mmCIF file with all atom_site columns, C-alpha atoms in Angstrom:
data_model
loop_
_atom_site.group_PDB
_atom_site.id
_atom_site.type_symbol
_atom_site.label_atom_id
_atom_site.label_alt_id
_atom_site.label_comp_id
_atom_site.label_asym_id
_atom_site.label_entity_id
_atom_site.label_seq_id
_atom_site.pdbx_PDB_ins_code
_atom_site.Cartn_x
_atom_site.Cartn_y
_atom_site.Cartn_z
_atom_site.occupancy
_atom_site.B_iso_or_equiv
_atom_site.pdbx_formal_charge
_atom_site.auth_seq_id
_atom_site.auth_comp_id
_atom_site.auth_asym_id
_atom_site.auth_atom_id
_atom_site.pdbx_PDB_model_num
ATOM 1   C CA . MET A 1 1   ? 3.573   -5.841  -18.144 1.00 70.00 ? 662 MET A CA 1
ATOM 2   C CA . PRO A 1 2   ? 2.468   -3.667  -20.691 1.00 72.00 ? 663 PRO A CA 1
ATOM 3   C CA . ALA A 1 3   ? 5.168   -2.581  -22.745 1.00 76.00 ? 664 ALA A CA 1
ATOM 4   C CA . ALA A 1 4   ? 3.773   1.091   -22.954 1.00 78.00 ? 665 ALA A CA 1
ATOM 5   C CA . THR A 1 5   ? 4.105   1.185   -19.365 1.00 78.00 ? 666 THR A CA 1
ATOM 6   C CA . VAL A 1 6   ? 7.549   0.073   -19.086 1.00 76.00 ? 667 VAL A CA 1
ATOM 7   C CA . SER A 1 7   ? 8.475   2.782   -22.091 1.00 77.00 ? 668 SER A CA 1
ATOM 8   C CA . ALA A 1 8   ? 6.418   5.396   -20.382 1.00 77.00 ? 669 ALA A CA 1
ATOM 9   C CA . ILE A 1 9   ? 8.436   5.099   -16.996 1.00 76.00 ? 670 ILE A CA 1
ATOM 10  C CA . GLY A 1 10  ? 11.693  5.211   -18.850 1.00 75.00 ? 671 GLY A CA 1
ATOM 11  C CA . LEU A 1 11  ? 13.087  1.793   -18.738 1.00 76.00 ? 672 LEU A CA 1
ATOM 12  C CA . GLY A 1 12  ? 14.640  -0.849  -20.785 1.00 71.00 ? 673 GLY A CA 1
ATOM 13  C CA . PRO A 1 13  ? 13.698  -4.250  -21.480 1.00 72.00 ? 674 PRO A CA 1
ATOM 14  C CA . GLY A 1 14  ? 12.822  -6.409  -18.317 1.00 73.00 ? 675 GLY A CA 1
ATOM 15  C CA . LYS A 1 15  ? 14.702  -9.462  -17.043 1.00 71.00 ? 676 LYS A CA 1
ATOM 16  C CA . LEU A 1 16  ? 13.172  -12.404 -14.913 1.00 63.00 ? 677 LEU A CA 1
ATOM 17  C CA . THR A 1 17  ? 15.235  -13.388 -12.049 1.00 64.00 ? 678 THR A CA 1
ATOM 18  C CA . PRO A 1 18  ? 14.637  -16.704 -10.522 1.00 63.00 ? 679 PRO A CA 1
ATOM 19  C CA . ALA A 1 19  ? 14.365  -17.052 -6.987  1.00 57.00 ? 680 ALA A CA 1
ATOM 20  C CA . ALA A 1 20  ? 17.367  -17.849 -5.244  1.00 53.00 ? 681 ALA A CA 1
ATOM 21  C CA . ARG A 1 21  ? 15.849  -20.528 -2.840  1.00 49.00 ? 682 ARG A CA 1
ATOM 22  C CA . ALA A 1 22  ? 18.674  -19.270 -0.075  1.00 48.00 ? 683 ALA A CA 1
ATOM 23  C CA . THR A 1 23  ? 17.759  -15.518 -0.241  1.00 50.00 ? 684 THR A CA 1
ATOM 24  C CA . ALA A 1 24  ? 14.061  -15.207 -1.755  1.00 54.00 ? 685 ALA A CA 1
ATOM 25  C CA . ARG A 1 25  ? 11.456  -17.398 -2.208  1.00 64.00 ? 686 ARG A CA 1
ATOM 26  C CA . LEU A 1 26  ? 9.573   -15.536 -5.238  1.00 69.00 ? 687 LEU A CA 1
ATOM 27  C CA . ASP A 1 27  ? 10.722  -15.044 -8.792  1.00 77.00 ? 688 ASP A CA 1
ATOM 28  C CA . THR A 1 28  ? 10.775  -11.539 -10.083 1.00 80.00 ? 689 THR A CA 1
ATOM 29  C CA . CYS A 1 29  ? 10.581  -9.562  -13.248 1.00 83.00 ? 690 CYS A CA 1
ATOM 30  C CA . ASN A 1 30  ? 13.391  -6.517  -13.005 1.00 81.00 ? 691 ASN A CA 1
ATOM 31  C CA . TRP A 1 31  ? 13.735  -3.633  -15.254 1.00 80.00 ? 692 TRP A CA 1
ATOM 32  C CA . VAL A 1 32  ? 16.388  -0.985  -14.969 1.00 78.00 ? 693 VAL A CA 1
ATOM 33  C CA . GLY A 1 33  ? 16.413  2.648   -16.606 1.00 75.00 ? 694 GLY A CA 1
ATOM 34  C CA . THR A 1 34  ? 18.281  3.391   -19.861 1.00 67.00 ? 695 THR A CA 1
ATOM 35  C CA . GLY A 1 35  ? 20.256  6.499   -20.946 1.00 63.00 ? 696 GLY A CA 1
ATOM 36  C CA . SER A 1 36  ? 19.917  9.191   -18.456 1.00 62.00 ? 697 SER A CA 1
ATOM 37  C CA . ASN A 1 37  ? 17.257  7.309   -16.489 1.00 65.00 ? 698 ASN A CA 1
ATOM 38  C CA . TRP A 1 38  ? 19.693  4.476   -15.528 1.00 61.00 ? 699 TRP A CA 1
ATOM 39  C CA . MET A 1 39  ? 19.417  4.692   -12.038 1.00 72.00 ? 700 MET A CA 1
ATOM 40  C CA . LYS A 1 40  ? 15.414  4.175   -12.425 1.00 79.00 ? 701 LYS A CA 1
ATOM 41  C CA . THR A 1 41  ? 14.452  0.559   -11.004 1.00 82.00 ? 702 THR A CA 1
ATOM 42  C CA . LEU A 1 42  ? 11.402  -1.629  -11.192 1.00 84.00 ? 703 LEU A CA 1
ATOM 43  C CA . ILE A 1 43  ? 10.589  -5.066  -9.546  1.00 84.00 ? 704 ILE A CA 1
ATOM 44  C CA . VAL A 1 44  ? 7.579   -6.997  -9.624  1.00 87.00 ? 705 VAL A CA 1
ATOM 45  C CA . SER A 1 45  ? 6.751   -10.425 -8.395  1.00 87.00 ? 706 SER A CA 1
ATOM 46  C CA . VAL A 1 46  ? 3.207   -12.063 -7.353  1.00 87.00 ? 707 VAL A CA 1
ATOM 47  C CA . ASN A 1 47  ? 3.137   -14.193 -4.398  1.00 86.00 ? 708 ASN A CA 1
ATOM 48  C CA . PRO A 1 48  ? 0.750   -17.216 -5.229  1.00 85.00 ? 709 PRO A CA 1
ATOM 49  C CA . ARG A 1 49  ? 0.716   -18.573 -1.878  1.00 84.00 ? 710 ARG A CA 1
ATOM 50  C CA . SER A 1 50  ? -0.177  -15.338 0.526   1.00 88.00 ? 711 SER A CA 1
ATOM 51  C CA . GLY A 1 51  ? -2.479  -12.584 0.263   1.00 91.00 ? 712 GLY A CA 1
ATOM 52  C CA . LEU A 1 52  ? -2.447  -9.299  1.437   1.00 95.00 ? 713 LEU A CA 1
ATOM 53  C CA . GLU A 1 53  ? -3.335  -10.600 5.124   1.00 94.00 ? 714 GLU A CA 1
ATOM 54  C CA . THR A 1 54  ? 0.277   -11.471 5.763   1.00 92.00 ? 715 THR A CA 1
ATOM 55  C CA . THR A 1 55  ? 1.356   -7.945  4.973   1.00 94.00 ? 716 THR A CA 1
ATOM 56  C CA . TYR A 1 56  ? -1.368  -6.788  7.816   1.00 96.00 ? 717 TYR A CA 1
ATOM 57  C CA . ASN A 1 57  ? 0.337   -9.384  9.867   1.00 96.00 ? 718 ASN A CA 1
ATOM 58  C CA . ASN A 1 58  ? 3.681   -7.949  9.437   1.00 94.00 ? 719 ASN A CA 1
ATOM 59  C CA . ARG A 1 59  ? 2.662   -4.168  10.036  1.00 95.00 ? 720 ARG A CA 1
ATOM 60  C CA . ALA A 1 60  ? 4.922   -3.725  12.799  1.00 95.00 ? 721 ALA A CA 1
ATOM 61  C CA . ILE A 1 61  ? 8.107   -4.489  10.915  1.00 93.00 ? 722 ILE A CA 1
ATOM 62  C CA . PHE A 1 62  ? 7.059   -1.161  8.549   1.00 93.00 ? 723 PHE A CA 1
ATOM 63  C CA . THR A 1 63  ? 8.049   2.155   9.547   1.00 92.00 ? 724 THR A CA 1
ATOM 64  C CA . GLU A 1 64  ? 5.344   3.441   6.853   1.00 92.00 ? 725 GLU A CA 1
ATOM 65  C CA . PHE A 1 65  ? 1.984   1.678   6.538   1.00 95.00 ? 726 PHE A CA 1
ATOM 66  C CA . VAL A 1 66  ? -0.604  3.426   4.590   1.00 96.00 ? 727 VAL A CA 1
ATOM 67  C CA . GLU A 1 67  ? -3.598  1.334   3.218   1.00 97.00 ? 728 GLU A CA 1
ATOM 68  C CA . LEU A 1 68  ? -5.195  2.326   -0.241  1.00 97.00 ? 729 LEU A CA 1
ATOM 69  C CA . GLN A 1 69  ? -6.565  1.084   -3.352  1.00 98.00 ? 730 GLN A CA 1
ATOM 70  C CA . VAL A 1 70  ? -5.311  0.439   -6.644  1.00 97.00 ? 731 VAL A CA 1
ATOM 71  C CA . ALA A 1 71  ? -7.279  -0.393  -9.589  1.00 96.00 ? 732 ALA A CA 1
ATOM 72  C CA . GLY A 1 72  ? -10.042 -1.358  -7.284  1.00 96.00 ? 733 GLY A CA 1
ATOM 73  C CA . HIS A 1 73  ? -8.294  -3.906  -5.197  1.00 98.00 ? 734 HIS A CA 1
ATOM 74  C CA . PRO A 1 74  ? -7.207  -3.183  -1.552  1.00 98.00 ? 735 PRO A CA 1
ATOM 75  C CA . ALA A 1 75  ? -3.343  -2.350  -1.293  1.00 98.00 ? 736 ALA A CA 1
ATOM 76  C CA . VAL A 1 76  ? -0.823  -1.392  1.366   1.00 98.00 ? 737 VAL A CA 1
ATOM 77  C CA . ARG A 1 77  ? 1.946   1.090   0.572   1.00 96.00 ? 738 ARG A CA 1
ATOM 78  C CA . ALA A 1 78  ? 4.731   -0.525  3.272   1.00 94.00 ? 739 ALA A CA 1
ATOM 79  C CA . ASN A 1 79  ? 8.333   0.558   3.684   1.00 91.00 ? 740 ASN A CA 1
ATOM 80  C CA . GLN A 1 80  ? 10.882  -0.446  6.085   1.00 86.00 ? 741 GLN A CA 1
ATOM 81  C CA . THR A 1 81  ? 13.364  2.472   5.116   1.00 76.00 ? 742 THR A CA 1
ATOM 82  C CA . ASP A 1 82  ? 13.737  5.820   3.778   1.00 68.00 ? 743 ASP A CA 1
ATOM 83  C CA . ALA A 1 83  ? 13.052  7.015   0.198   1.00 63.00 ? 744 ALA A CA 1
ATOM 84  C CA . LEU A 1 84  ? 16.508  5.830   -1.191  1.00 67.00 ? 745 LEU A CA 1
ATOM 85  C CA . ALA A 1 85  ? 15.244  2.411   -1.180  1.00 74.00 ? 746 ALA A CA 1
ATOM 86  C CA . GLY A 1 86  ? 12.193  3.018   -3.408  1.00 86.00 ? 747 GLY A CA 1
ATOM 87  C CA . CYS A 1 87  ? 8.383   2.035   -2.558  1.00 92.00 ? 748 CYS A CA 1
ATOM 88  C CA . ASN A 1 88  ? 6.952   -1.204  -1.633  1.00 93.00 ? 749 ASN A CA 1
ATOM 89  C CA . LEU A 1 89  ? 3.324   -1.520  -2.906  1.00 96.00 ? 750 LEU A CA 1
ATOM 90  C CA . TYR A 1 90  ? 1.418   -4.926  -1.992  1.00 96.00 ? 751 TYR A CA 1
ATOM 91  C CA . VAL A 1 91  ? -1.780  -5.320  -3.849  1.00 97.00 ? 752 VAL A CA 1
ATOM 92  C CA . GLY A 1 92  ? -4.290  -8.078  -3.023  1.00 96.00 ? 753 GLY A CA 1
ATOM 93  C CA . LEU A 1 93  ? -4.932  -9.852  -6.014  1.00 95.00 ? 754 LEU A CA 1
ATOM 94  C CA . SER A 1 94  ? -7.144  -12.276 -3.953  1.00 94.00 ? 755 SER A CA 1
ATOM 95  C CA . ASP A 1 95  ? -7.195  -13.825 -0.355  1.00 93.00 ? 756 ASP A CA 1
ATOM 96  C CA . ALA A 1 96  ? -4.388  -15.916 -1.364  1.00 93.00 ? 757 ALA A CA 1
ATOM 97  C CA . GLN A 1 97  ? -2.334  -13.906 -4.263  1.00 93.00 ? 758 GLN A CA 1
ATOM 98  C CA . THR A 1 98  ? -0.377  -10.619 -3.522  1.00 94.00 ? 759 THR A CA 1
ATOM 99  C CA . LEU A 1 99  ? 0.971   -8.247  -6.202  1.00 94.00 ? 760 LEU A CA 1
ATOM 100 C CA . TRP A 1 100 ? 4.329   -6.957  -5.014  1.00 92.00 ? 761 TRP A CA 1
ATOM 101 C CA . VAL A 1 101 ? 6.110   -3.677  -7.018  1.00 93.00 ? 762 VAL A CA 1
ATOM 102 C CA . ILE A 1 102 ? 8.867   -1.961  -5.887  1.00 90.00 ? 763 ILE A CA 1
ATOM 103 C CA . GLY A 1 103 ? 9.383   1.452   -7.808  1.00 90.00 ? 764 GLY A CA 1
ATOM 104 C CA . ASN A 1 104 ? 12.671  3.682   -7.738  1.00 88.00 ? 765 ASN A CA 1
ATOM 105 C CA . SER A 1 105 ? 12.569  6.776   -9.563  1.00 86.00 ? 766 SER A CA 1
ATOM 106 C CA . GLY A 1 106 ? 16.249  7.183   -9.716  1.00 81.00 ? 767 GLY A CA 1
ATOM 107 C CA . THR A 1 107 ? 18.816  9.568   -7.695  1.00 72.00 ? 768 THR A CA 1
ATOM 108 C CA . ASN A 1 108 ? 17.180  12.047  -5.564  1.00 76.00 ? 769 ASN A CA 1
ATOM 109 C CA . GLY A 1 109 ? 13.702  10.660  -5.770  1.00 81.00 ? 770 GLY A CA 1
ATOM 110 C CA . THR A 1 110 ? 11.390  11.265  -3.375  1.00 86.00 ? 771 THR A CA 1
ATOM 111 C CA . MET A 1 111 ? 9.063   8.351   -1.738  1.00 87.00 ? 772 MET A CA 1
ATOM 112 C CA . ASP A 1 112 ? 6.213   10.280  -3.906  1.00 89.00 ? 773 ASP A CA 1
ATOM 113 C CA . GLN A 1 113 ? 8.171   9.692   -6.889  1.00 89.00 ? 774 GLN A CA 1
ATOM 114 C CA . HIS A 1 114 ? 8.860   6.011   -6.207  1.00 90.00 ? 775 HIS A CA 1
ATOM 115 C CA . CYS A 1 115 ? 5.495   5.449   -5.271  1.00 92.00 ? 776 CYS A CA 1
ATOM 116 C CA . ALA A 1 116 ? 4.052   6.751   -8.313  1.00 92.00 ? 777 ALA A CA 1
ATOM 117 C CA . ILE A 1 117 ? 5.867   4.511   -10.240 1.00 90.00 ? 778 ILE A CA 1
ATOM 118 C CA . SER A 1 118 ? 4.847   1.279   -8.162  1.00 93.00 ? 779 SER A CA 1
ATOM 119 C CA . THR A 1 119 ? 1.089   2.789   -8.646  1.00 95.00 ? 780 THR A CA 1
ATOM 120 C CA . GLN A 1 120 ? 1.277   3.193   -12.163 1.00 92.00 ? 781 GLN A CA 1
ATOM 121 C CA . THR A 1 121 ? 2.596   -0.309  -12.566 1.00 91.00 ? 782 THR A CA 1
ATOM 122 C CA . ALA A 1 122 ? 0.539   -2.329  -10.698 1.00 94.00 ? 783 ALA A CA 1
ATOM 123 C CA . GLU A 1 123 ? -2.505  -0.304  -12.449 1.00 95.00 ? 784 GLU A CA 1
ATOM 124 C CA . ALA A 1 124 ? -1.234  -1.309  -15.625 1.00 91.00 ? 785 ALA A CA 1
ATOM 125 C CA . ILE A 1 125 ? -0.516  -4.715  -14.561 1.00 91.00 ? 786 ILE A CA 1
ATOM 126 C CA . ILE A 1 126 ? -4.057  -5.302  -12.913 1.00 94.00 ? 787 ILE A CA 1
ATOM 127 C CA . LYS A 1 127 ? -5.789  -3.743  -16.204 1.00 92.00 ? 788 LYS A CA 1
ATOM 128 C CA . ALA A 1 128 ? -3.782  -6.402  -18.197 1.00 89.00 ? 789 ALA A CA 1
ATOM 129 C CA . LEU A 1 129 ? -5.138  -9.395  -16.220 1.00 87.00 ? 790 LEU A CA 1
ATOM 130 C CA . PRO A 1 130 ? -7.286  -12.043 -17.787 1.00 82.00 ? 791 PRO A CA 1
#
């Protein structure tokens, strides 16, 4: 994740959170806001074993399911709850790899504000890939 993107969003240093195998199967990188942005959060993970097809196969569990493109890659904005939880964005990097970004713009943020953070983050990560 480019440091300039983290700073532009108003987040502090990131932290790697290894997967707790009992509750999650993926390692994540987490950022939280600083100063007055302390409620902002960002979580990023890459699933190296599952492509975007898995998200499509689970479409029924989402209350919001929007297909889009992010930096030339197929993506899905798929959320199960209201805006308070943030915006889940799944981006297909390959047939067997998905970038998952959860952005939350902070207190009283709208889903569009949360998703702007998720999209900005995904675009920056994809542009930085080799």
